[in-house]
mmCIF file of C-alpha atoms in Angstrom:
data_model
loop_
_atom_site.group_PDB
_atom_site.id
_atom_site.type_symbol
_atom_site.label_atom_id
_atom_site.label_comp_id
_atom_site.label_asym_id
_atom_site.label_seq_id
_atom_site.Cartn_x
_atom_site.Cartn_y
_atom_site.Cartn_z
ATOM 1 C CA UNK A 834 1.912 -12.538 9.909
ATOM 2 C CA UNK A 835 0.521 -11.055 13.610
ATOM 3 C CA UNK A 836 1.571 -7.507 13.644
ATOM 4 C CA UNK A 837 3.949 -5.897 15.777
ATOM 5 C CA UNK A 838 2.432 -2.275 15.882
ATOM 6 C CA UNK A 839 0.253 0.128 18.973
ATOM 7 C CA UNK A 840 -2.636 1.018 16.612
ATOM 8 C CA UNK A 841 -6.345 0.433 16.878
ATOM 9 C CA UNK A 842 -7.804 -2.080 14.541
ATOM 10 C CA UNK A 843 -9.387 0.641 13.019
ATOM 11 C CA UNK A 844 -7.037 2.661 12.670
ATOM 12 C CA UNK A 845 -6.799 6.906 12.435
ATOM 13 C CA UNK A 846 -9.753 8.138 10.523
ATOM 14 C CA UNK A 847 -9.066 9.406 6.853
ATOM 15 C CA UNK A 848 -8.635 13.603 8.299
ATOM 16 C CA UNK A 849 -6.665 12.321 10.584
ATOM 17 C CA UNK A 850 -4.451 10.594 8.382
ATOM 18 C CA UNK A 851 -4.934 13.275 5.474
ATOM 19 C CA UNK A 852 -3.643 16.331 8.926
ATOM 20 C CA UNK A 853 -0.798 13.562 9.428
ATOM 21 C CA UNK A 854 0.409 13.578 5.188
ATOM 22 C CA UNK A 855 0.017 17.242 4.333
ATOM 23 C CA UNK A 856 2.442 18.001 7.631
ATOM 24 C CA UNK A 857 4.457 15.763 6.700
ATOM 25 C CA UNK A 858 4.165 16.656 2.568
ATOM 26 C CA UNK A 859 5.502 19.801 4.313
ATOM 27 C CA UNK A 860 8.503 18.962 5.977
ATOM 28 C CA UNK A 861 9.573 17.176 2.949
ATOM 29 C CA UNK A 862 8.787 20.167 0.923
ATOM 30 C CA UNK A 863 10.738 21.809 3.262
ATOM 31 C CA UNK A 864 14.317 19.249 2.700
ATOM 32 C CA UNK A 865 13.631 18.934 -0.845
ATOM 33 C CA UNK A 866 11.708 22.335 -2.153
ATOM 34 C CA UNK A 867 12.646 21.778 -6.092
ATOM 35 C CA UNK A 868 9.600 18.517 -5.732
ATOM 36 C CA UNK A 869 6.920 20.281 -5.705
ATOM 37 C CA UNK A 870 5.739 19.149 -8.901
ATOM 38 C CA UNK A 871 6.551 15.286 -7.933
ATOM 39 C CA UNK A 872 3.837 16.347 -4.962
ATOM 40 C CA UNK A 873 1.323 17.915 -6.742
ATOM 41 C CA UNK A 874 -1.409 13.957 -7.986
ATOM 42 C CA UNK A 875 -0.910 13.665 -3.799
ATOM 43 C CA UNK A 876 -1.421 17.006 -2.795
ATOM 44 C CA UNK A 877 -4.253 17.232 -4.852
ATOM 45 C CA UNK A 878 -5.644 14.655 -3.554
ATOM 46 C CA UNK A 879 -5.467 15.841 0.000
ATOM 47 C CA UNK A 880 -6.936 18.867 -0.288
ATOM 48 C CA UNK A 881 -10.225 16.719 -1.069
ATOM 49 C CA UNK A 882 -11.737 15.373 2.139
ATOM 50 C CA UNK A 883 -13.993 13.382 0.045
ATOM 51 C CA UNK A 884 -10.812 10.752 -1.423
ATOM 52 C CA UNK A 885 -9.256 8.779 1.554
ATOM 53 C CA UNK A 886 -5.867 7.756 0.464
ATOM 54 C CA UNK A 887 -6.122 4.765 3.298
ATOM 55 C CA UNK A 888 -8.031 2.649 1.134
ATOM 56 C CA UNK A 889 -6.342 0.477 -1.951
ATOM 57 C CA UNK A 890 -10.293 1.241 -3.867
ATOM 58 C CA UNK A 891 -9.538 4.378 -4.001
ATOM 59 C CA UNK A 892 -9.564 4.476 -8.011
ATOM 60 C CA UNK A 893 -8.536 6.501 -10.547
ATOM 61 C CA UNK A 894 -7.467 8.815 -7.883
ATOM 62 C CA UNK A 895 -4.845 6.477 -6.153
ATOM 63 C CA UNK A 896 -4.169 4.789 -2.781
ATOM 64 C CA UNK A 897 -0.434 5.674 -0.153
ATOM 65 C CA UNK A 898 1.674 2.808 -0.219
ATOM 66 C CA UNK A 899 5.457 2.600 1.820
ATOM 67 C CA UNK A 900 8.755 1.412 1.027
ATOM 68 C CA UNK A 901 11.626 0.194 2.176
ATOM 69 C CA UNK A 902 15.096 0.801 1.088
ATOM 70 C CA UNK A 903 17.738 -2.403 2.639
ATOM 71 C CA UNK A 904 20.487 -1.876 1.743
ATOM 72 C CA UNK A 905 23.873 -4.497 1.808
ATOM 73 C CA UNK A 906 26.958 -4.583 2.275
ATOM 74 C CA UNK A 907 29.218 -3.566 -0.342
ATOM 75 C CA UNK A 908 26.843 -0.603 -1.405
ATOM 76 C CA UNK A 909 23.899 -2.809 -2.590
ATOM 77 C CA UNK A 910 20.788 -2.639 -2.853
ATOM 78 C CA UNK A 911 17.650 -5.410 -2.276
ATOM 79 C CA UNK A 912 15.574 -5.845 -4.793
ATOM 80 C CA UNK A 913 12.673 -7.698 -5.689
ATOM 81 C CA UNK A 914 11.062 -9.041 -8.703
ATOM 82 C CA UNK A 915 7.217 -8.277 -8.907
ATOM 83 C CA UNK A 916 5.264 -11.514 -9.564
ATOM 84 C CA UNK A 917 1.693 -9.187 -11.326
ATOM 85 C CA UNK A 918 4.106 -6.066 -11.956
ATOM 86 C CA UNK A 919 7.085 -7.634 -13.640
ATOM 87 C CA UNK A 920 9.450 -5.123 -12.424
ATOM 88 C CA UNK A 921 12.879 -4.601 -10.474
ATOM 89 C CA UNK A 922 11.327 -2.824 -7.352
ATOM 90 C CA UNK A 923 12.672 -2.207 -3.325
ATOM 91 C CA UNK A 924 9.562 -3.730 -1.355
ATOM 92 C CA UNK A 925 6.699 -2.606 -0.185
ATOM 93 C CA UNK A 926 2.731 -2.364 -0.989
ATOM 94 C CA UNK A 927 -0.342 -1.021 -0.282
ATOM 95 C CA UNK A 928 -0.759 0.618 3.151
ATOM 96 C CA UNK A 929 -3.714 -0.787 5.349
ATOM 97 C CA UNK A 930 -5.859 1.506 7.308
ATOM 98 C CA UNK A 931 -4.606 0.276 10.733
ATOM 99 C CA UNK A 932 -0.643 0.728 9.881
ATOM 100 C CA UNK A 933 -1.582 4.221 10.887
ATOM 101 C CA UNK A 934 1.183 5.777 8.652
ATOM 102 C CA UNK A 935 3.694 4.908 5.658
ATOM 103 C CA UNK A 936 6.275 4.208 7.969
ATOM 104 C CA UNK A 937 4.785 1.666 9.442
ATOM 105 C CA UNK A 938 3.542 -0.364 6.278
ATOM 106 C CA UNK A 939 7.175 0.030 4.642
ATOM 107 C CA UNK A 940 8.125 -1.963 7.540
ATOM 108 C CA UNK A 941 5.467 -4.410 7.568
ATOM 109 C CA UNK A 942 5.327 -5.252 3.952
ATOM 110 C CA UNK A 943 9.667 -5.209 3.539
ATOM 111 C CA UNK A 944 8.705 -8.115 6.606
ATOM 112 C CA UNK A 945 5.596 -9.584 4.718
ATOM 113 C CA UNK A 946 7.508 -9.975 1.842
ATOM 114 C CA UNK A 947 10.827 -10.189 2.686
ATOM 115 C CA UNK A 948 10.424 -12.877 5.565
ATOM 116 C CA UNK A 949 13.132 -10.189 7.682
ATOM 117 C CA UNK A 950 13.271 -9.454 11.763
ATOM 118 C CA UNK A 951 14.720 -7.032 13.277
ATOM 119 C CA UNK A 952 13.481 -4.038 11.165
ATOM 120 C CA UNK A 953 13.648 -0.228 12.138
ATOM 121 C CA UNK A 954 13.822 2.576 10.306
ATOM 122 C CA UNK A 955 16.822 4.484 9.816
ATOM 123 C CA UNK A 956 17.727 7.251 12.518
ATOM 124 C CA UNK A 957 17.385 10.469 10.051
ATOM 125 C CA UNK A 958 13.493 9.197 10.145
ATOM 126 C CA UNK A 959 13.286 9.823 13.637
ATOM 127 C CA UNK A 960 14.665 12.808 13.934
ATOM 128 C CA UNK A 961 12.967 13.817 10.496
ATOM 129 C CA UNK A 962 9.792 12.995 10.285
ATOM 130 C CA UNK A 963 9.701 12.469 6.629
ATOM 131 C CA UNK A 964 9.981 9.899 4.011
ATOM 132 C CA UNK A 965 13.634 10.139 1.764
ATOM 133 C CA UNK A 966 11.470 10.120 -1.048
ATOM 134 C CA UNK A 967 7.298 10.345 -2.146
ATOM 135 C CA UNK A 968 7.075 9.214 -5.551
ATOM 136 C CA UNK A 969 3.496 9.130 -7.768
ATOM 137 C CA UNK A 970 3.665 6.147 -10.188
ATOM 138 C CA UNK A 971 1.217 5.558 -12.762
ATOM 139 C CA UNK A 972 0.083 1.080 -11.689
ATOM 140 C CA UNK A 973 -1.909 -0.163 -15.264
ATOM 141 C CA UNK A 974 -5.318 -1.165 -15.103
ATOM 142 C CA UNK A 975 -5.673 -5.128 -14.151
ATOM 143 C CA UNK A 976 -8.311 -7.104 -15.339
ATOM 144 C CA UNK A 977 -7.029 -10.327 -12.915
ATOM 145 C CA UNK A 978 -7.012 -7.854 -10.009
ATOM 146 C CA UNK A 979 -11.311 -6.131 -11.635
ATOM 147 C CA UNK A 980 -8.713 -3.033 -10.492
ATOM 148 C CA UNK A 981 -8.623 0.171 -13.279
ATOM 149 C CA UNK A 982 -5.408 2.464 -13.744
ATOM 150 C CA UNK A 983 -4.861 4.147 -10.836
ATOM 151 C CA UNK A 984 -1.957 5.485 -8.872
ATOM 152 C CA UNK A 985 0.436 5.069 -6.476
ATOM 153 C CA UNK A 986 1.930 7.266 -4.332
ATOM 154 C CA UNK A 987 4.767 5.477 -2.177
ATOM 155 C CA UNK A 988 6.185 6.926 0.425
ATOM 156 C CA UNK A 989 10.597 5.181 0.533
ATOM 157 C CA UNK A 990 12.393 4.551 4.267
ATOM 158 C CA UNK A 991 15.768 3.683 4.577
ATOM 159 C CA UNK A 992 15.289 0.399 6.726
ATOM 160 C CA UNK A 993 17.585 -0.903 8.710
ATOM 161 C CA UNK A 994 18.912 -4.567 10.755
ATOM 162 C CA UNK A 995 20.285 -5.763 13.502
ATOM 163 C CA UNK A 996 22.210 -7.933 11.062
ATOM 164 C CA UNK A 997 23.291 -6.267 8.036
ATOM 165 C CA UNK A 998 25.826 -8.888 7.273
ATOM 166 C CA UNK A 999 23.794 -11.337 7.241
ATOM 167 C CA UNK A 1000 21.096 -10.164 5.225
ATOM 168 C CA UNK A 1001 20.712 -12.443 1.778
ATOM 169 C CA UNK A 1002 21.702 -15.504 3.962
ATOM 170 C CA UNK A 1003 18.431 -15.218 5.975
ATOM 171 C CA UNK A 1004 15.834 -13.754 2.889
ATOM 172 C CA UNK A 1005 12.854 -15.815 2.862
ATOM 173 C CA UNK A 1006 10.705 -14.653 0.400
ATOM 174 C CA UNK A 1007 6.866 -14.379 -0.349
ATOM 175 C CA UNK A 1008 6.471 -16.590 -2.911
ATOM 176 C CA UNK A 1009 2.354 -15.079 -3.480
ATOM 177 C CA UNK A 1010 4.294 -11.358 -4.243
ATOM 178 C CA UNK A 1011 8.042 -12.368 -5.223
ATOM 179 C CA UNK A 1012 9.525 -13.767 -8.075
ATOM 180 C CA UNK A 1013 13.298 -13.425 -6.927
ATOM 181 C CA UNK A 1014 16.389 -11.323 -5.577
ATOM 182 C CA UNK A 1015 18.570 -9.320 -6.760
ATOM 183 C CA UNK A 1016 21.670 -7.695 -4.488
ATOM 184 C CA UNK A 1017 22.386 -4.951 -7.169
ATOM 185 C CA UNK A 1018 25.201 -2.284 -6.638
ATOM 186 C CA UNK A 1019 24.224 1.296 -6.555
ATOM 187 C CA UNK A 1020 25.850 2.872 -9.044
ATOM 188 C CA UNK A 1021 24.358 -0.123 -11.525
ATOM 189 C CA UNK A 1022 20.459 0.685 -11.251
ATOM 190 C CA UNK A 1023 18.761 1.783 -13.525
ATOM 191 C CA UNK A 1024 18.375 5.574 -13.695
ATOM 192 C CA UNK A 1025 15.352 5.846 -15.392
ATOM 193 C CA UNK A 1026 13.856 3.351 -12.317
ATOM 194 C CA UNK A 1027 11.850 5.014 -10.195
ATOM 195 C CA UNK A 1028 13.284 3.729 -6.810
ATOM 196 C CA UNK A 1029 16.965 6.294 -8.597
ATOM 197 C CA UNK A 1030 15.555 9.277 -7.224
ATOM 198 C CA UNK A 1031 15.327 7.981 -3.719
ATOM 199 C CA UNK A 1032 18.565 5.765 -3.905
ATOM 200 C CA UNK A 1033 20.300 9.233 -5.156
ATOM 201 C CA UNK A 1034 19.674 10.875 -2.248
ATOM 202 C CA UNK A 1035 21.303 8.469 0.365
ATOM 203 C CA UNK A 1036 24.062 10.860 0.854
ATOM 204 C CA UNK A 1037 21.715 13.181 3.079
ATOM 205 C CA UNK A 1038 22.112 10.573 5.943
ATOM 206 C CA UNK A 1039 25.691 11.007 6.192
ATOM 207 C CA UNK A 1040 25.806 14.679 5.170
ATOM 208 C CA UNK A 1041 23.118 15.723 8.082
ATOM 209 C CA UNK A 1042 24.284 14.360 11.209
ATOM 210 C CA UNK A 1043 21.222 12.549 13.713
ATOM 211 C CA UNK A 1044 21.479 13.689 17.036
#
């Protein structure tokens, strides 16, 4: 897919991305001070200049990912059946070096996996310059991919569409990554799932007026 973002072929270097993510974590903890433990592993890796979180080959320490929370009418969230992990997740995936920042990753991966267009960040993200949620979750070793067990540092963003009323009819799923989709009512999402902490924060978007 052709990229629409103003980034260089190589993207920012590791030091620049570490500085960007460190600042983002600091602002995030200003909003969510009870989440220091959730960010412990991420901040530990950020403190080590030899760890390059931009690269998916950074194993076992882990690497950056971005995910998009796409809300559809009637208080539902778009969930995809992930092919290789065989679980239901929101659209998302690995950070590419040329992305430069996790928000770009979230938009790009959502476009690629769903085929949707006209995707943009919710204004709350633009005002506060943080994701709604930062999650660290374990990824099991994969013989097929020749990858050891590692972590994903997943930056979750709420995404808006030009035509939200017709989101589901416009889906064109990436069959290499996705087996199917569901529009799940927010109150029916498994409370123990990885995405549940992010969905519990959705009220902050309306509680915090955007200038």
